[in-house]
CSV table of C-alpha atoms and ligand atoms in Angstrom, one decimal:
chain,number,residue,atom,x,y,z
A,160,MET,CA,-13.4,-2.7,-38.0
A,161,THR,CA,-12.1,-2.4,-34.3
A,162,GLU,CA,-8.3,-1.6,-34.2
A,163,PRO,CA,-6.0,-4.4,-32.6
A,164,LEU,CA,-4.8,-3.9,-29.1
A,165,ARG,CA,-1.0,-3.7,-29.0
A,166,LEU,CA,1.2,-5.0,-26.4
A,167,GLY,CA,4.8,-4.6,-25.4
A,168,ILE,CA,6.3,-6.9,-23.0
A,169,ALA,CA,9.3,-6.1,-20.6
A,170,GLY,CA,10.4,-9.1,-18.7
A,171,LEU,CA,10.5,-12.7,-20.1
A,172,GLY,CA,11.1,-14.6,-17.1
A,173,THR,CA,8.3,-17.3,-15.5
A,174,VAL,CA,5.3,-14.7,-16.0
A,175,GLY,CA,6.3,-12.9,-19.2
A,176,VAL,CA,6.7,-16.3,-21.0
A,177,GLY,CA,3.8,-17.7,-19.6
A,178,VAL,CA,1.9,-14.6,-21.0
A,179,MET,CA,3.4,-15.0,-24.2
A,180,ARG,CA,2.3,-18.7,-24.4
A,181,ILE,CA,-1.4,-17.9,-23.9
A,182,LEU,CA,-1.2,-14.9,-26.5
A,183,GLN,CA,0.3,-17.3,-29.1
A,184,LYS,CA,-2.0,-20.3,-28.2
A,185,GLU,CA,-5.3,-18.4,-27.6
A,186,VAL,CA,-5.3,-15.4,-30.0
A,187,ASP,CA,-8.7,-16.2,-31.6
A,188,LEU,CA,-10.4,-16.9,-28.2
A,189,LEU,CA,-9.2,-13.7,-27.0
A,190,GLU,CA,-10.6,-11.8,-29.9
A,191,ALA,CA,-13.8,-13.8,-29.6
A,192,ARG,CA,-14.1,-12.6,-26.0
A,193,THR,CA,-12.9,-9.0,-26.1
A,194,GLY,CA,-13.8,-8.1,-29.8
A,195,ARG,CA,-10.2,-6.9,-30.3
A,196,ARG,CA,-7.3,-8.7,-31.9
A,197,ILE,CA,-4.6,-8.7,-29.0
A,198,VAL,CA,-1.0,-8.6,-30.8
A,199,LEU,CA,2.3,-8.6,-29.3
A,200,ASN,CA,4.4,-6.1,-31.1
A,201,ALA,CA,7.6,-5.8,-29.0
A,202,ILE,CA,9.5,-7.5,-26.1
A,203,SER,CA,12.6,-6.7,-23.8
A,204,ALA,CA,14.6,-8.5,-21.4
A,205,ARG,CA,18.2,-8.6,-20.2
A,206,SER,CA,19.6,-11.1,-22.4
A,207,ARG,CA,18.8,-11.4,-25.9
A,208,ALA,CA,20.4,-14.7,-26.6
A,209,LYS,CA,18.8,-16.6,-23.8
A,210,ASP,CA,16.6,-19.7,-25.0
A,211,ARG,CA,13.2,-19.0,-23.3
A,212,GLY,CA,11.5,-22.0,-24.8
A,213,VAL,CA,9.1,-19.8,-27.0
A,214,ASP,CA,9.5,-18.3,-30.4
A,215,LEU,CA,10.7,-14.7,-30.1
A,216,SER,CA,11.4,-14.2,-33.9
A,217,GLY,CA,8.2,-12.3,-34.7
A,218,TYR,CA,8.6,-9.4,-32.2
A,219,GLU,CA,10.6,-6.3,-32.3
A,220,TRP,CA,13.4,-6.4,-29.7
A,221,GLU,CA,14.3,-3.7,-27.2
A,222,ASP,CA,17.3,-3.8,-25.1
A,223,ASP,CA,15.9,-0.9,-22.8
A,224,PRO,CA,12.6,-1.3,-21.2
A,225,VAL,CA,12.1,2.4,-21.2
A,226,THR,CA,12.5,2.5,-24.9
A,227,LEU,CA,10.0,-0.3,-25.5
A,228,ALA,CA,7.4,1.6,-22.9
A,229,ARG,CA,7.5,4.6,-25.3
A,230,ARG,CA,7.5,2.9,-28.5
A,231,ASP,CA,4.7,4.3,-30.8
A,232,ASP,CA,3.4,0.8,-31.9
A,233,ILE,CA,1.9,-0.3,-28.4
A,234,ASP,CA,-1.2,0.7,-26.6
A,235,ILE,CA,-0.3,-1.3,-23.2
A,236,PHE,CA,3.0,-1.7,-21.7
A,237,VAL,CA,3.2,-4.8,-19.7
A,238,GLU,CA,5.6,-4.9,-17.0
A,239,LEU,CA,7.1,-8.2,-15.7
A,240,MET,CA,10.5,-7.6,-14.5
A,241,GLY,CA,9.9,-7.0,-10.9
A,242,GLY,CA,11.8,-4.7,-8.6
A,243,SER,CA,10.2,-1.9,-6.5
A,244,ASP,CA,12.1,0.9,-8.2
A,245,GLY,CA,14.8,0.6,-10.9
A,246,PRO,CA,13.9,-0.4,-14.5
A,247,ALA,CA,10.3,-1.4,-13.7
A,248,LYS,CA,9.4,1.9,-12.3
A,249,ALA,CA,11.2,4.1,-14.7
A,250,ALA,CA,9.6,2.1,-17.6
A,251,THR,CA,6.1,2.3,-16.0
A,252,GLU,CA,6.4,6.0,-15.6
A,253,ALA,CA,7.9,6.4,-19.0
A,254,ALA,CA,4.7,4.6,-20.4
A,255,LEU,CA,2.2,6.4,-18.6
A,256,ASP,CA,4.0,9.6,-19.7
A,257,ALA,CA,3.8,8.4,-23.4
A,258,GLY,CA,0.0,7.7,-22.7
A,259,LYS,CA,0.1,4.0,-22.7
A,260,ASP,CA,-1.9,2.0,-20.1
A,261,VAL,CA,0.2,-0.6,-17.9
A,262,VAL,CA,-0.4,-3.9,-16.7
A,263,THR,CA,2.0,-5.3,-14.2
A,264,ALA,CA,2.4,-8.2,-11.8
A,265,ASN,CA,4.7,-6.2,-9.7
A,266,LYS,CA,3.5,-6.1,-5.9
A,267,ALA,CA,6.6,-4.6,-4.6
A,268,MET,CA,6.5,-1.5,-7.1
A,269,MET,CA,3.0,-1.0,-6.7
A,270,ALA,CA,3.0,-1.5,-2.6
A,271,ILE,CA,5.7,1.0,-2.5
A,272,ASN,CA,5.2,3.5,-5.3
A,273,GLY,CA,1.6,2.7,-6.1
A,274,GLN,CA,0.0,5.9,-5.0
A,275,ALA,CA,2.4,8.3,-6.9
A,276,LEU,CA,1.9,5.8,-10.0
A,277,ALA,CA,-1.7,6.1,-9.7
A,278,GLU,CA,-1.9,9.8,-9.5
A,279,GLN,CA,0.3,10.0,-12.7
A,280,ALA,CA,-2.2,7.6,-14.4
A,281,GLU,CA,-5.0,9.6,-13.6
A,282,ARG,CA,-3.4,12.9,-14.9
A,283,MET,CA,-2.7,11.2,-18.2
A,284,GLY,CA,-6.2,9.5,-18.5
A,285,ARG,CA,-4.4,6.0,-18.2
A,286,VAL,CA,-5.3,3.0,-16.0
A,287,ILE,CA,-2.8,0.7,-14.3
A,288,ARG,CA,-4.0,-2.8,-13.7
A,289,PHE,CA,-2.2,-5.3,-11.1
A,290,GLU,CA,-4.3,-8.5,-10.6
A,291,ALA,CA,-1.4,-10.7,-10.9
A,292,ALA,CA,0.3,-8.8,-8.1
A,293,VAL,CA,-1.8,-10.2,-5.3
A,294,ALA,CA,-2.3,-14.2,-5.0
A,295,GLY,CA,-1.3,-15.0,-8.4
A,296,GLY,CA,-4.2,-16.6,-10.4
A,297,ILE,CA,-6.8,-15.9,-7.7
A,298,PRO,CA,-9.0,-12.9,-9.2
A,299,VAL,CA,-9.0,-11.0,-5.8
A,300,ILE,CA,-8.7,-7.4,-6.8
A,301,LYS,CA,-11.4,-7.9,-9.7
A,302,SER,CA,-13.6,-9.2,-6.8
A,303,LEU,CA,-13.2,-6.3,-4.5
A,304,CYS,CA,-13.5,-3.8,-7.3
A,305,GLU,CA,-16.2,-5.4,-9.2
A,306,GLY,CA,-18.2,-8.3,-7.3
A,307,LEU,CA,-18.0,-6.6,-3.9
A,308,ALA,CA,-18.3,-3.1,-5.2
A,309,GLY,CA,-21.8,-2.6,-3.3
A,310,ASN,CA,-20.4,-3.7,0.1
A,311,ARG,CA,-18.3,-1.9,2.9
A,312,ILE,CA,-15.3,-4.4,3.6
A,313,THR,CA,-14.9,-5.2,7.3
A,314,ARG,CA,-12.1,-7.4,7.1
A,315,ILE,CA,-9.7,-9.0,4.9
A,316,LEU,CA,-7.4,-12.0,5.9
A,317,GLY,CA,-5.3,-14.7,4.1
A,318,VAL,CA,-2.5,-16.9,3.3
A,319,MET,CA,-0.6,-15.0,0.4
A,320,ASN,CA,2.8,-16.3,0.2
A,321,GLY,CA,2.9,-19.9,-1.3
A,322,THR,CA,6.3,-20.3,-0.3
A,323,CYS,CA,5.8,-19.8,3.4
A,324,ASN,CA,2.7,-21.8,3.4
A,325,TYR,CA,4.9,-24.6,1.7
A,326,ILE,CA,7.8,-24.5,4.4
A,327,LEU,CA,5.1,-24.5,7.2
A,328,THR,CA,2.9,-27.5,5.6
A,329,ARG,CA,6.1,-29.5,5.1
A,330,MET,CA,7.0,-29.0,8.6
A,331,GLN,CA,3.8,-30.2,9.8
A,332,SER,CA,3.3,-33.0,7.5
A,333,ALA,CA,6.8,-34.4,6.8
A,334,LYS,CA,8.2,-33.4,10.4
A,335,LEU,CA,10.8,-31.3,8.8
A,336,THR,CA,13.0,-28.9,10.6
A,337,TYR,CA,12.6,-25.0,9.3
A,338,GLU,CA,16.0,-25.3,7.7
A,339,GLU,CA,15.1,-28.6,5.9
A,340,ALA,CA,12.0,-27.4,4.6
A,341,PHE,CA,13.4,-24.2,3.4
A,342,GLU,CA,16.1,-26.2,1.6
A,343,GLU,CA,13.4,-28.2,-0.1
A,344,ALA,CA,11.6,-25.0,-1.0
A,345,ASN,CA,14.8,-23.7,-2.6
A,346,GLN,CA,15.4,-26.9,-4.6
A,347,LEU,CA,11.9,-26.6,-6.1
A,348,GLY,CA,12.6,-23.0,-7.0
A,349,PHE,CA,10.0,-21.5,-4.8
A,350,LEU,CA,12.3,-18.9,-3.3
A,351,GLU,CA,12.5,-15.5,-4.3
A,352,ALA,CA,16.1,-14.3,-5.5
A,353,ASP,CA,16.2,-12.6,-1.9
A,354,PRO,CA,14.7,-15.4,0.3
A,355,GLN,CA,14.0,-12.7,3.0
A,356,LEU,CA,11.0,-11.4,0.8
A,357,ASP,CA,9.1,-14.7,1.3
A,358,VAL,CA,10.3,-15.8,4.7
A,359,GLY,CA,10.4,-12.5,6.2
A,360,GLY,CA,6.7,-11.8,5.3
A,361,ILE,CA,7.6,-8.9,3.0
A,362,ASP,CA,6.3,-10.1,-0.3
A,363,ALA,CA,3.0,-11.2,1.6
A,364,GLY,CA,3.2,-7.5,3.4
A,365,HIS,CA,3.3,-6.0,-0.4
A,366,LYS,CA,0.1,-8.0,-1.1
A,367,LEU,CA,-1.8,-7.2,1.9
A,368,ALA,CA,-1.0,-3.3,1.8
A,369,LEU,CA,-2.4,-3.3,-1.8
A,370,LEU,CA,-5.6,-5.2,-0.8
A,371,ALA,CA,-6.1,-3.0,2.0
A,372,SER,CA,-6.0,0.1,-0.1
A,373,VAL,CA,-8.5,-1.3,-2.5
A,374,ALA,CA,-10.7,-2.5,0.3
A,375,PHE,CA,-10.8,0.2,2.6
A,376,GLY,CA,-10.2,3.3,0.0
A,377,THR,CA,-7.0,4.2,1.8
A,378,GLN,CA,-3.7,5.4,0.0
A,379,VAL,CA,-1.3,2.0,-0.1
A,380,ASP,CA,0.8,2.0,3.0
A,381,PHE,CA,3.4,-0.7,3.0
A,382,ALA,CA,5.0,1.0,5.8
A,383,GLY,CA,2.2,0.5,7.9
A,384,VAL,CA,2.1,-3.2,7.7
A,385,GLU,CA,3.2,-4.9,11.1
A,386,LEU,CA,5.4,-7.5,9.7
A,387,GLU,CA,6.9,-10.8,11.1
A,388,GLY,CA,8.5,-13.6,9.2
A,389,ILE,CA,8.4,-17.4,9.9
A,390,GLY,CA,12.2,-17.7,10.6
A,391,ARG,CA,11.6,-18.4,14.3
A,392,ILE,CA,9.0,-21.0,13.9
A,393,THR,CA,10.3,-24.1,15.2
A,394,ILE,CA,9.3,-27.9,14.6
A,395,GLU,CA,8.3,-27.6,18.4
A,396,ASP,CA,5.9,-24.9,17.7
A,397,ILE,CA,4.2,-26.8,14.9
A,398,ASN,CA,4.0,-30.1,16.8
A,399,ALA,CA,2.4,-28.0,20.0
A,400,ALA,CA,0.1,-26.2,17.8
A,401,ALA,CA,-1.0,-29.5,16.1
A,402,ASP,CA,-1.4,-31.0,19.6
A,403,MET,CA,-3.7,-28.2,20.5
A,404,GLY,CA,-5.7,-28.7,17.3
A,405,PHE,CA,-4.2,-25.8,15.7
A,406,ARG,CA,-1.8,-25.2,12.4
A,407,ILE,CA,0.5,-22.2,12.0
A,408,LYS,CA,0.1,-20.0,9.0
A,409,LEU,CA,1.8,-16.8,7.8
A,410,LEU,CA,-1.4,-14.7,8.0
A,411,GLY,CA,-2.2,-11.3,6.7
A,412,THR,CA,-5.3,-9.6,8.3
A,413,SER,CA,-6.3,-6.0,7.7
A,414,GLN,CA,-9.3,-4.2,9.1
A,415,MET,CA,-10.3,-0.4,9.4
A,416,ALA,CA,-10.5,0.0,13.2
A,417,GLU,CA,-11.5,3.0,15.5
A,418,GLY,CA,-7.6,3.8,16.0
A,419,GLY,CA,-7.0,3.7,12.2
A,420,LEU,CA,-5.7,1.2,9.6
A,421,GLU,CA,-4.6,-2.2,10.9
A,422,GLN,CA,-2.6,-4.1,8.7
A,423,ARG,CA,-0.9,-7.3,10.1
A,424,MET,CA,1.3,-10.0,8.4
A,425,ALA,CA,2.6,-12.4,11.0
A,426,PRO,CA,2.6,-16.3,11.9
A,427,CYS,CA,-0.6,-17.2,13.8
A,428,LEU,CA,-2.3,-20.2,14.9
A,429,VAL,CA,-5.5,-21.1,13.4
A,430,PRO,CA,-8.1,-24.0,13.7
A,431,ALA,CA,-6.6,-27.2,12.0
A,432,THR,CA,-10.2,-28.0,10.8
A,433,SER,CA,-10.8,-24.2,9.3
A,434,PRO,CA,-10.4,-23.6,5.5
A,435,LEU,CA,-7.2,-21.7,6.2
A,436,GLY,CA,-5.9,-24.5,8.5
A,437,GLN,CA,-6.4,-27.0,5.7
A,438,LEU,CA,-4.4,-25.0,3.3
A,439,GLU,CA,-1.6,-27.1,2.2
A,440,GLY,CA,1.5,-26.7,0.0
A,441,GLY,CA,2.0,-23.5,-2.2
A,442,THR,CA,-1.8,-22.6,-2.2
A,443,ASN,CA,-3.0,-19.0,-1.2
A,444,MET,CA,-6.4,-18.4,0.3
A,445,VAL,CA,-7.9,-15.0,0.5
A,446,VAL,CA,-11.0,-14.3,2.8
A,447,LEU,CA,-13.0,-11.3,2.4
A,448,GLU,CA,-15.8,-10.1,4.6
A,449,GLY,CA,-18.4,-7.4,3.5
A,450,ASP,CA,-21.2,-5.8,5.4
A,451,SER,CA,-23.9,-7.3,3.0
A,452,VAL,CA,-22.3,-10.4,1.3
A,453,GLY,CA,-20.8,-11.8,4.6
A,454,GLN,CA,-17.8,-13.9,4.2
A,455,ILE,CA,-16.2,-15.3,1.0
A,456,VAL,CA,-13.5,-17.5,0.5
A,457,LEU,CA,-11.2,-17.3,-2.6
A,458,ARG,CA,-8.4,-20.2,-3.0
A,459,GLY,CA,-5.9,-21.0,-5.6
A,460,ALA,CA,-2.4,-21.0,-7.0
A,461,GLY,CA,-0.9,-17.9,-5.8
A,462,ALA,CA,2.1,-18.2,-8.1
A,463,GLY,CA,3.8,-20.0,-11.1
A,464,GLU,CA,3.7,-19.4,-15.0
A,465,GLY,CA,0.1,-20.3,-15.8
A,466,PRO,CA,-1.5,-18.9,-12.9
A,467,THR,CA,0.1,-15.6,-12.8
A,468,ALA,CA,-0.1,-15.2,-16.7
A,469,SER,CA,-4.0,-15.9,-16.3
A,470,ALA,CA,-4.2,-13.0,-14.1
A,471,VAL,CA,-2.3,-10.6,-16.3
A,472,LEU,CA,-4.4,-11.8,-19.3
A,473,SER,CA,-7.7,-10.9,-17.4
A,474,ASP,CA,-6.4,-7.2,-17.0
A,475,ILE,CA,-5.2,-7.2,-20.7
A,476,CYS,CA,-8.8,-8.4,-21.7
A,477,ASP,CA,-10.8,-5.8,-19.5
A,478,ILE,CA,-8.6,-3.0,-21.3
A,479,ALA,CA,-9.4,-4.6,-24.7
A,480,ARG,CA,-13.1,-4.5,-23.8
A,481,GLY,CA,-13.0,-0.7,-22.8
A,482,PHE,CA,-13.5,-1.7,-19.2
A,483,ARG,CA,-11.7,1.0,-17.2
A,484,TYR,CA,-11.5,2.2,-13.5
A,485,PRO,CA,-9.2,3.9,-11.3
A,486,VAL,CA,-5.9,2.3,-10.2
A,487,PHE,CA,-7.4,1.4,-6.7
A,488,GLY,CA,-10.8,1.2,-7.5
A,489,GLN,CA,-11.6,4.8,-6.9
A,490,PRO,CA,-10.1,8.0,-7.9
A,491,ALA,CA,-6.4,8.5,-6.5
A,492,GLY,CA,-7.3,11.9,-5.1
A,493,SER,CA,-10.1,10.4,-3.1
A,494,LEU,CA,-8.1,7.7,-1.2
A,495,ILE,CA,-7.5,8.7,2.2
A,496,ALA,CA,-4.2,8.7,4.1
A,497,ALA,CA,-5.2,6.4,7.0
A,498,THR,CA,-3.3,6.4,10.3
A,499,PRO,CA,-1.6,3.2,10.8
A,500,SER,CA,-2.8,1.3,14.0
A,501,GLN,CA,-1.4,-1.5,15.7
A,502,SER,CA,-3.9,-4.2,16.1
A,503,ASN,CA,-5.0,-4.3,19.7
A,504,THR,CA,-8.2,-6.3,19.5
A,505,ALA,CA,-8.0,-8.9,22.2
A,506,ALA,CA,-7.2,-12.3,21.2
A,507,PRO,CA,-5.7,-15.6,22.8
A,508,PHE,CA,-1.9,-15.9,22.2
A,509,TYR,CA,0.5,-19.0,22.4
A,510,LEU,CA,3.6,-18.1,24.1
A,511,ARG,CA,6.8,-20.2,23.8
A,512,PHE,CA,9.8,-19.5,25.9
A,513,ALA,CA,13.0,-21.2,27.4
A,514,LEU,CA,12.7,-21.1,31.3
A,515,GLN,CA,15.5,-21.8,33.8
A,516,ASP,CA,14.8,-25.1,35.5
A,517,ARG,CA,15.1,-23.8,39.3
A,518,PRO,CA,12.9,-23.1,42.2
A,519,GLY,CA,10.7,-20.0,41.8
A,520,ALA,CA,11.3,-19.6,38.0
A,521,LEU,CA,7.7,-20.3,37.1
A,522,ALA,CA,6.2,-18.0,39.8
A,523,LYS,CA,8.3,-15.4,38.7
A,524,VAL,CA,6.8,-15.4,35.1
A,525,ALA,CA,3.2,-16.2,36.4
A,526,ALA,CA,3.4,-13.0,38.4
A,527,ILE,CA,4.8,-11.0,35.4
A,528,LEU,CA,2.1,-12.1,33.3
A,529,GLY,CA,-0.6,-11.4,36.1
A,530,GLU,CA,1.0,-8.0,36.6
A,531,ALA,CA,0.5,-7.2,33.0
A,532,GLY,CA,-3.2,-8.4,33.0
A,533,VAL,CA,-2.5,-11.6,31.1
A,534,SER,CA,-4.5,-14.7,32.2
A,535,ILE,CA,-3.2,-18.2,31.7
A,536,HIS,CA,-5.6,-20.6,29.9
A,537,ARG,CA,-3.3,-23.8,29.4
A,538,MET,CA,0.2,-24.3,30.1
A,539,ARG,CA,2.7,-27.2,29.3
A,540,GLN,CA,6.6,-27.6,30.5
A,541,TYR,CA,8.6,-30.3,28.4
A,542,ASP,CA,11.3,-32.2,29.5
A,543,HIS,CA,15.0,-31.1,28.7
A,544,ASP,CA,18.7,-31.9,28.8
A,545,GLY,CA,20.1,-28.7,29.6
A,546,VAL,CA,19.3,-26.1,32.2
A,547,ALA,CA,16.3,-24.4,30.4
A,548,ALA,CA,13.0,-26.0,29.9
A,549,PRO,CA,10.6,-25.1,26.9
A,550,VAL,CA,7.5,-23.9,28.3
A,551,LEU,CA,4.5,-23.4,26.4
A,552,ILE,CA,1.5,-21.1,27.4
A,553,VAL,CA,-1.9,-20.2,25.8
A,554,THR,CA,-3.4,-17.2,27.3
A,555,HIS,CA,-7.1,-16.1,27.6
A,556,ALA,CA,-8.2,-13.4,25.3
A,557,THR,CA,-5.6,-10.4,25.8
A,558,PRO,CA,-5.0,-7.0,24.1
A,559,ARG,CA,-1.5,-7.1,22.3
A,560,ALA,CA,-0.3,-4.2,24.4
A,561,ALA,CA,-0.6,-6.3,27.5
A,562,LEU,CA,0.9,-9.4,26.3
A,563,ASP,CA,4.0,-6.8,25.1
A,564,ARG,CA,4.3,-5.6,28.6
A,565,ALA,CA,4.5,-9.2,29.8
A,566,ILE,CA,7.1,-10.2,27.1
A,567,ALA,CA,9.3,-7.3,28.0
A,568,GLY,CA,9.2,-8.2,31.7
A,569,MET,CA,9.7,-12.0,30.9
A,570,THR,CA,12.8,-10.9,28.8
A,571,ALA,CA,14.1,-8.7,31.6
A,572,THR,CA,14.0,-11.5,34.2
A,573,ASP,CA,17.0,-13.9,34.9
A,574,VAL,CA,14.9,-17.0,34.6
A,575,VAL,CA,13.8,-16.8,30.8
A,576,ASP,CA,16.4,-17.1,28.2
A,577,GLY,CA,16.2,-15.1,25.1
A,578,GLU,CA,12.8,-13.6,24.1
A,579,PRO,CA,9.7,-15.5,24.0
A,580,VAL,CA,7.9,-16.4,20.8
A,581,ALA,CA,4.4,-15.0,20.9
A,582,LEU,CA,1.8,-16.1,18.1
A,583,ARG,CA,-1.7,-14.8,17.8
A,584,ILE,CA,-4.6,-17.3,17.9
A,585,GLU,CA,-6.9,-16.1,15.2
A,586,ALA,CA,-10.6,-16.8,15.3
A,587,VAL,CA,-11.1,-17.6,11.2
B,640,NDP,P1,11.9,-13.5,-13.5
B,640,NDP,O1,13.1,-13.3,-12.5
B,640,NDP,O2,11.6,-15.1,-13.9
B,640,NDP,O3,11.9,-12.9,-14.8
B,640,NDP,C1,12.1,-11.5,-15.0
B,640,NDP,C2,12.5,-10.6,-16.2
B,640,NDP,O4,12.8,-9.5,-16.2
B,640,NDP,C3,13.6,-11.6,-16.8
B,640,NDP,O5,13.0,-12.1,-18.2
B,640,NDP,C4,14.8,-10.6,-17.0
B,640,NDP,O6,15.5,-10.7,-18.0
B,640,NDP,C5,14.0,-9.3,-17.1
B,640,NDP,N1,14.6,-8.1,-16.5
B,640,NDP,C6,15.1,-8.0,-15.3
B,640,NDP,N2,15.7,-6.9,-15.3
B,640,NDP,C7,15.4,-6.2,-16.6
B,640,NDP,C8,15.9,-5.1,-17.2
B,640,NDP,N3,16.8,-4.0,-16.5
B,640,NDP,N4,15.5,-5.0,-18.4
B,640,NDP,C9,15.0,-5.7,-19.2
B,640,NDP,N5,14.4,-6.9,-18.6
B,640,NDP,C10,14.9,-7.0,-17.3
B,640,NDP,O7,10.5,-13.0,-12.8
B,640,NDP,P2,9.2,-13.5,-12.6
B,640,NDP,O8,8.7,-13.7,-14.1
B,640,NDP,O9,9.0,-14.6,-11.9
B,640,NDP,O10,8.4,-12.2,-11.9
B,640,NDP,C11,8.1,-11.2,-12.7
B,640,NDP,C12,7.0,-10.3,-11.9
B,640,NDP,O11,5.9,-10.9,-11.6
B,640,NDP,C13,7.7,-9.7,-10.5
B,640,NDP,O12,7.3,-8.6,-10.2
B,640,NDP,C14,7.2,-10.8,-9.4
B,640,NDP,O13,6.9,-10.1,-8.3
B,640,NDP,C15,5.7,-11.0,-10.2
B,640,NDP,N6,5.2,-12.1,-9.8
B,640,NDP,C16,5.8,-13.6,-10.1
B,640,NDP,C17,5.1,-14.6,-9.7
B,640,NDP,C18,5.6,-15.8,-10.1
B,640,NDP,O14,4.9,-16.8,-9.7
B,640,NDP,N7,6.9,-16.0,-10.6
B,640,NDP,C19,3.7,-14.6,-8.9
B,640,NDP,C20,3.1,-13.2,-9.1
B,640,NDP,C21,3.9,-12.2,-9.3
B,640,NDP,P3,16.5,-12.0,-18.4
B,640,NDP,O15,15.6,-13.1,-18.4
B,640,NDP,O16,17.2,-11.7,-19.7
B,640,NDP,O17,17.5,-12.1,-17.2
B,641,HSE,N1,7.1,-15.7,-3.8
B,641,HSE,C1,5.7,-15.6,-3.8
B,641,HSE,C2,5.0,-16.7,-3.1
B,641,HSE,C3,5.3,-15.8,-5.5
B,641,HSE,O1,5.6,-17.6,-2.7
B,641,HSE,O2,3.7,-16.7,-3.2
B,641,HSE,C4,5.0,-14.4,-6.1
B,641,HSE,O3,4.1,-13.8,-5.4
């Protein structure tokens, strides 16, 4: 008879409790599908006394997740605490060292320490699986490693932070200000403990770095992600984009270009009628492009108890079935240290700035744009009460370097107040 597969879970919050619920409810189904009984032996969290809405009485309790990770009666250490370093990393390292496989939902830990952990796992003959770390319930790592294994991936793009998508779509549909939509997301419990992880684009940047590693066979490089959050997006940007037939999304894109690996997570304009433009609320969407398959689109819940636990269970079931492959889809030693490259592929840009309302001001800006090689496609100036008028410009396709020269010039003049907001218009 096949031995049961024994789990230890550290972290009994939203995701940990979700995993426990599926394990308790679907024990027979999981055995029928994997051929092994999957049993939870031990658990850990900060507070033993907290009521978590699930029965914890049948499991061994450990106060210290590192002790849990080393227990003799577990085969898989399931890390669901979070945090790039600290207890999550210490316990993951301890588990690998003790010969356990690891399943985690922790994008921060994998994006920052993934290469070292993958090397350790391989030295120990163990695997780390992290499907839940990217886009919650969407099986995107599996799609890249398995379904698209015969392709060279040419580009990945997507909306990978549900909180930002919720805020941006509420600004659009309910005409809320950024601050009002942020507060609504907060009331609904969407925000990470440190909201900057969401609205600063960091959480989504972690996910993009993980996807890029698997897609392009590179060492995960979060530091190489060009990051910009959604904090400067105003209701005026949302409305102006809508007037022109666009929506604003926090969009991640990555491709291997001649200059190196491009990874960018920033607010962009996408056509309102495109699948990404129509993505509402907290939903995620990842678009994968392969040389043979063409484009495929994956859409679903990027967070929450059920969807994230579903992804954790998928990894556990793979290990139960004996289905093992290297952490980032190919041996850690074969992953290349790619040169990070700023994306300079020409694209149209949306520019918003406050222009002093006096003779010659617009001519000065037009001259700066012209000297930088940036050509104006459309322009609008709005009415105003004060001394500076909001001006919107859509450029013809221009390399980012040329736009940056123009922005530096505009910021240095005495006719533009503050720094212009520049958003790429992405063809999707
Ligand atoms: P929660 O904050 O809900 O839960 C975290 C859990 O970890 C809590 O049970 C907490 O204990 C426990 N914990 C924290 N520090 C320690 C420690 N030092 N020792 C033992 N236990 C500790 O987090 P989530 O469930 O939301 O997230 C877990 C992981 O999943 C994170 O990496 C997150 O990024 C990732 N993730 C989450 C998603 C989601 O929708 N929530 C989606 C995708 C990924 P206690 O309860 O006693 O305080
Ligand atoms: N904070 C994330 C989001 C959920 O809003 O998508 C966890 O990945």
